XYZ file of C-alpha atoms in Angstrom:
354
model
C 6.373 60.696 60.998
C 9.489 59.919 62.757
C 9.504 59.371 66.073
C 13.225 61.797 66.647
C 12.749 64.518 69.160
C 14.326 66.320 65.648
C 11.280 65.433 63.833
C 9.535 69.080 63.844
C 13.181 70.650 63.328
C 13.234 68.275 60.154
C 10.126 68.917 58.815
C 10.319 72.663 58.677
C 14.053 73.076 57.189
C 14.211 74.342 54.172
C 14.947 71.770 51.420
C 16.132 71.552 48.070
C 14.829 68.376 46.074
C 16.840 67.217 43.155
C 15.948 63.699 42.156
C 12.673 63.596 41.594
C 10.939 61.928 38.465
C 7.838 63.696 37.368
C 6.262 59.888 35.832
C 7.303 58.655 39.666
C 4.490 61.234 40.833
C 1.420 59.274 39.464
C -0.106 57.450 42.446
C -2.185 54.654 42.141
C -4.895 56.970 42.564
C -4.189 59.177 39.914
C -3.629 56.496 37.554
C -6.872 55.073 37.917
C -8.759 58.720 37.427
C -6.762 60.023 34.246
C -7.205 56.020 32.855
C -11.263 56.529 33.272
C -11.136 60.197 32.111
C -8.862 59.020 29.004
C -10.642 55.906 28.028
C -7.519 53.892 28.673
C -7.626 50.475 29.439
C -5.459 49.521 32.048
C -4.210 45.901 32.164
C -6.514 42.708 32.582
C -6.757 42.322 36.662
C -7.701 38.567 35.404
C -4.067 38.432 33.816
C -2.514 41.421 35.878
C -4.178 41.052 39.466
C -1.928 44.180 40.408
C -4.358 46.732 38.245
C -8.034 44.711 40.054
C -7.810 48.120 42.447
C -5.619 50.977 43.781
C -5.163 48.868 47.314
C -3.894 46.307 45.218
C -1.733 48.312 42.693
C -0.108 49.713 45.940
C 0.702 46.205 47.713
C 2.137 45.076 44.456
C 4.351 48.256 44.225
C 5.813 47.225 47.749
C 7.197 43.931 46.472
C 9.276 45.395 43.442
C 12.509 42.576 43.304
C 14.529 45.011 41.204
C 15.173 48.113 39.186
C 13.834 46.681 36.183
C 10.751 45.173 37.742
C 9.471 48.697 38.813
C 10.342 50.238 35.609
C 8.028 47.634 34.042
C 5.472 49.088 35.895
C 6.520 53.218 35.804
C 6.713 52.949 32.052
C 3.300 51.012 31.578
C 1.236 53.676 33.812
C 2.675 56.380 31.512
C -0.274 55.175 28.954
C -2.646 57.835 30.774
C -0.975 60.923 30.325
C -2.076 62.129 27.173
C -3.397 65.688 27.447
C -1.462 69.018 28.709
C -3.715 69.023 31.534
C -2.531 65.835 32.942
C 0.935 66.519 33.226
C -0.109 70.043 34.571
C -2.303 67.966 37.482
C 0.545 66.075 37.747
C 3.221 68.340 38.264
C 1.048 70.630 40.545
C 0.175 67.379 42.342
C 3.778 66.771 43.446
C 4.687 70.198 43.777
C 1.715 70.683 46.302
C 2.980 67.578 48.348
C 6.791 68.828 48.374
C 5.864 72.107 49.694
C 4.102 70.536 52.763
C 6.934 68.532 52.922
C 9.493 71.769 53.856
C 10.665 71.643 50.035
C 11.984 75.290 48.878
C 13.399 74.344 45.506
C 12.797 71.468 43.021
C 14.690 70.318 40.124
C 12.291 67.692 38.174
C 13.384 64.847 35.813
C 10.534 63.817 32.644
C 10.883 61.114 30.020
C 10.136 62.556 26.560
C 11.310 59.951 24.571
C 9.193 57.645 26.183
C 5.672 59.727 25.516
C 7.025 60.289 22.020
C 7.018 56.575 21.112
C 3.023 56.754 22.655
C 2.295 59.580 20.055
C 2.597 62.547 23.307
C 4.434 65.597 21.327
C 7.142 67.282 23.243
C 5.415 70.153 23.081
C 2.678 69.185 24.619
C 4.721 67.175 27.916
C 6.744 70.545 28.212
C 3.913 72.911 27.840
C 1.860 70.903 30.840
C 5.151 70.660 33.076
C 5.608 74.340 33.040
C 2.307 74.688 33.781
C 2.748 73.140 36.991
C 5.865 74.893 37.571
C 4.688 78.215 37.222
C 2.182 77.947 39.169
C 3.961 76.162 41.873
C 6.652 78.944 41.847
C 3.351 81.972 42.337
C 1.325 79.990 44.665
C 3.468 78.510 46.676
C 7.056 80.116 46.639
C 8.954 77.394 45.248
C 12.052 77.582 42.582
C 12.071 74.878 39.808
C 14.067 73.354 37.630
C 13.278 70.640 35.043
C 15.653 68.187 33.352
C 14.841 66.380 30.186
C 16.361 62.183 30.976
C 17.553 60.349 28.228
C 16.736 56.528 28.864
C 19.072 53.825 28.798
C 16.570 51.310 27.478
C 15.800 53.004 24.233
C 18.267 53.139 21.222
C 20.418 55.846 21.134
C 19.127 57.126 17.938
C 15.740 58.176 19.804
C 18.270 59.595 22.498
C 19.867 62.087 19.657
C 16.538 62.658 18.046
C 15.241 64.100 20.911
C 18.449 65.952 21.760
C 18.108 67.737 18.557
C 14.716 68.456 19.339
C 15.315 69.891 22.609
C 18.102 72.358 20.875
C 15.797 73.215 17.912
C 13.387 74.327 20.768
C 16.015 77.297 22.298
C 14.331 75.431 25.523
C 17.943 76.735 27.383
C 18.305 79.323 25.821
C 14.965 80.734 27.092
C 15.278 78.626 30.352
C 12.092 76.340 30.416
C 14.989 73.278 30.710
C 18.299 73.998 32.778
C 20.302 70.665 32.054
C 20.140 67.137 30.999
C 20.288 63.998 32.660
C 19.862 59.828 32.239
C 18.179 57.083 33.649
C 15.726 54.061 33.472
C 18.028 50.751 32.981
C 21.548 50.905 34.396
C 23.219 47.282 33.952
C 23.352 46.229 30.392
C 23.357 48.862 28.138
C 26.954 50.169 26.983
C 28.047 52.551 30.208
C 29.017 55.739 27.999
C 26.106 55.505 25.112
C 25.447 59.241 25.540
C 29.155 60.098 25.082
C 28.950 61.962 21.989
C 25.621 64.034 23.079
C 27.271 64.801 26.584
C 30.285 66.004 24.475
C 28.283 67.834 22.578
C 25.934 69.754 26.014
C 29.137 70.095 27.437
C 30.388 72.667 24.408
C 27.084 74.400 25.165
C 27.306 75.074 28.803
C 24.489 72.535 29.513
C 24.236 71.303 32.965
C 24.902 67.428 32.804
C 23.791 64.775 35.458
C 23.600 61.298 35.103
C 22.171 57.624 36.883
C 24.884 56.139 38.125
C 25.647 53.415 40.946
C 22.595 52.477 41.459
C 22.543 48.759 40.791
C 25.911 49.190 38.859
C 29.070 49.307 40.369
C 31.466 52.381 40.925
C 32.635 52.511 37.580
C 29.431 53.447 36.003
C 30.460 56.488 38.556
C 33.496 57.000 37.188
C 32.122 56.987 33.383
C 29.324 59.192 34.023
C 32.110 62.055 35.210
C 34.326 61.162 32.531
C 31.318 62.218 29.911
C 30.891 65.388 31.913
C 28.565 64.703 34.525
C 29.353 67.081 37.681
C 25.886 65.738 39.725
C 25.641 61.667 40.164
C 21.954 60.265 40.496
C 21.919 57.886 43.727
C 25.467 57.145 43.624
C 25.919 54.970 46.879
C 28.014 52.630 45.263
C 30.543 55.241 45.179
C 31.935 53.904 48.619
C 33.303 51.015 46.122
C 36.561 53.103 45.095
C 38.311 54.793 48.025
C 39.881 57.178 45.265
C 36.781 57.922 43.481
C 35.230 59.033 46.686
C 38.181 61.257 47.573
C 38.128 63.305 44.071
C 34.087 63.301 44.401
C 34.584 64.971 47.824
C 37.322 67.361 46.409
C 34.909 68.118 43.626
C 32.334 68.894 45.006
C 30.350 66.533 43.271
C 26.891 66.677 44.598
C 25.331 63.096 45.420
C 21.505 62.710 44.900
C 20.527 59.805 47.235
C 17.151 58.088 47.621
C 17.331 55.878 50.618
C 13.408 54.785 50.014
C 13.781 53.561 46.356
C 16.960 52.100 47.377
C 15.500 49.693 49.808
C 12.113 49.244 48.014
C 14.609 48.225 44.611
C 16.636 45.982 46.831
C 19.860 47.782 46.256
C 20.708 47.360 49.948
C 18.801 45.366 52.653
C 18.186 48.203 54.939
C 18.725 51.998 55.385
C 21.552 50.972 57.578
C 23.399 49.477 54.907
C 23.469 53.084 53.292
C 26.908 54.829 53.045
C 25.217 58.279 54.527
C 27.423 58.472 57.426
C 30.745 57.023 55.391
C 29.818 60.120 52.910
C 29.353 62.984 55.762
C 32.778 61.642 57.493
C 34.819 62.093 54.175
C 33.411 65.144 52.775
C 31.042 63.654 49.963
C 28.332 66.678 49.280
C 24.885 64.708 48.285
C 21.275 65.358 49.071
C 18.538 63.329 50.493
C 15.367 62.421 47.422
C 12.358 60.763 46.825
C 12.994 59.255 43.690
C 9.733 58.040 42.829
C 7.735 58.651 45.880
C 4.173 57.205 44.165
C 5.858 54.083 43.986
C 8.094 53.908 46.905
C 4.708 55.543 49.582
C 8.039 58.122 50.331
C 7.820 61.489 49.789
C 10.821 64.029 50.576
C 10.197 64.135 54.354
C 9.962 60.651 54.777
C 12.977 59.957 53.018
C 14.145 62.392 55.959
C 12.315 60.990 58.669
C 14.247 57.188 57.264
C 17.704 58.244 57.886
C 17.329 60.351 61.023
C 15.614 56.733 62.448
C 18.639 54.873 61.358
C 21.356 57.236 61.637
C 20.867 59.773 64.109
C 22.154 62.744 62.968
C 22.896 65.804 64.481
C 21.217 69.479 63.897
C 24.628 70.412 62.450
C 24.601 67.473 60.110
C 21.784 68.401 58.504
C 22.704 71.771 58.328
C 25.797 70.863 56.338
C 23.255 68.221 54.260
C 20.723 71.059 53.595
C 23.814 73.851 52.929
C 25.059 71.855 50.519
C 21.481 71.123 48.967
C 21.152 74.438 48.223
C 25.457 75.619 46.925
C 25.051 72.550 44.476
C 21.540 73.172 42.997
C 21.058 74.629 39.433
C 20.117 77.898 40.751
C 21.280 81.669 41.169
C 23.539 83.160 43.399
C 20.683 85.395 45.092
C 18.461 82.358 45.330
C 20.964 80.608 46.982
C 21.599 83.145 49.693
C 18.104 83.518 50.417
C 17.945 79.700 50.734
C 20.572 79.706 53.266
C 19.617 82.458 55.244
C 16.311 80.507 55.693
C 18.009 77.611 56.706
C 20.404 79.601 59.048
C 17.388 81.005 60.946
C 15.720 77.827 60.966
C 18.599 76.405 62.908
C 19.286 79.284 65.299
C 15.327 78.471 66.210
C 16.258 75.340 67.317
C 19.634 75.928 68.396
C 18.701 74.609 72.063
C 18.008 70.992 70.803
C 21.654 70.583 69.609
């Protein structure tokens, strides 16, 4: 908990989470129950002394050097989710904890390609997911979204296998998925290697999102919109290119920042060395994510509760924050006027702590 005098007026306003990765949801804790209940061996703790317990698997996971280091570790704890039901408990796992967080809506990234390649059919991952949605949207009131990621690490010929997969599915069609996004590695792989399945979404009316300055520099930015992104995925670097950050403002080109996973993945040295306050003064639209949280020990709120402590903002700054959450999020019109008619009463309830 933060220690703002905003801290309750944060915690209850209505948010909309957009950069969330499903895999990032499997704490320690849960990795070590669904590995017993699956009969999976987890690494040696004589060769990995990161896996001896969940205390330790957690002080290893604050000591990630880079981007690459923690995906060695997201992609290996993948192994125990085998079974509909676990990416059901999953899902309903995180959903439960963004709801006590003040989340309203949720638009969820999953890896497919990934659990193909460990024998997990597509089927199976979506049927689980939705699962979790469904019964996050009846028991607790939330809207969802989910967003298939292609990963950067894998050839692109798994990438287009599971695009065609995903269309042979009439998945948008019948709206179980409502875009497409990428992820995992950012530097080293060619910058536009989706290019020609982008093209291809974009024909179709797909919403398109990408990873993008992250690690890499502005111009990864500046590729992912040329292929027909119109959301970037962390995108701090953005403050790089003076130009790019003018037509991102004029845009309306919604950020989705993770201050926790930024500092935890050594992008910056501190929260203060985000660009959150260079992006409110010049317009920039982006929303504030947990990225991971199981890995980062940051949920949605906390990621909050980090950049009131080093920023300070104002009640009417994170009115215009959570505003724009909500006009750039993959849902309806009425949705979206519900949403900020929540938020608008939630402010007018504090109004006397502007």
């Amino acid at each position: 908990m933060c220690r703002s005098p905003l801290h309750d007026f944060i915690h209850g306003l209505p948010k909309c989470e957009h950069h969330v990765h499903l895999e990032g949801c499997l704490t320690p804790e849960l990795l070590f129950q669904l590995a017993e209940k699956n009969k999976i061996a987890l690494p040696d703790p004589a060769t990995h002394p990161a896996y001896e317990s969940v205390d330790t698997l957690n002080a290893r996971y604050a000591e990630f050097t880079s981007l690459d280091d923690f995906l060695d570790f997201y992609f290996r704890a993948m192994s125990v989710l085998l079974h509909e039901s676990d990416f059901a408990d999953l899902a309903w796992a995180y959903f439960q904890k963004a709801h006590a967080d003040g989340v309203h809506h949720a638009e969820v990234f999953f890896d497919p390609q990934v659990h193909h390649d460990r024998g997990v059919a597509y089927e199976t991952l979506v049927s689980g997911v939705l699962t979790g949605c469904q019964r996050a949207e009846k028991e607790l009131g939330l809207s969802t979204r989910l967003i298939p990621c292609f990963v950067r690490h894998l050839p692109l010929e798994s990438a287009t296998r599971l695009y065609d997969q995903v269309l042979a599915s009439n998945h948008f069609e019948d709206g179980v998925l409502h875009g497409l996004g990428w992820s995992s590695t950012e530097v080293g792989p060619p910058k536009d290697m989706f290019r020609e399945i982008y093209a291809s979404a974009a024909t179709k009316g797909i919403q398109l999102t990408a990873h993008a300055g992250e690690e890499g520099d502005s111009s990864y930015i500046s590729t992912a919109l040329e292929l027909g992104a119109r959301r970037i995925d962390h995108g701090i670097r953005l403050v790089e290119d003076a130009e790019l950050m003018a037509r991102v403002a004029r845009e309306g080109i919604l950020l989705t920042v993770c201050p926790l996973s930024n500092v935890r993945l050594r992008c910056v040295e501190s929260l203060e060395q985000l660009p959150i306050r260079k992006f409110l003064d010049a317009g920039v639209k982006f929303s504030i994510n947990s990225d991971d949280p199981a890995y980062f020990e940051g949920y949605i709120l906390d990621n909050y509760c980090a950049v009131q402590e080093a920023f300070q903002l104002s009640v009417e700054e994170w009115r215009t924050i959570s505003e724009n959450s909500v006009d750039e999020s993959w849902i309806d019109d009425a949705r979206k006027v519900e949403l900020r008619r929540r938020i608008d009463e939630h402010v007018q309830k504090h109004a006397a702590i502007v």
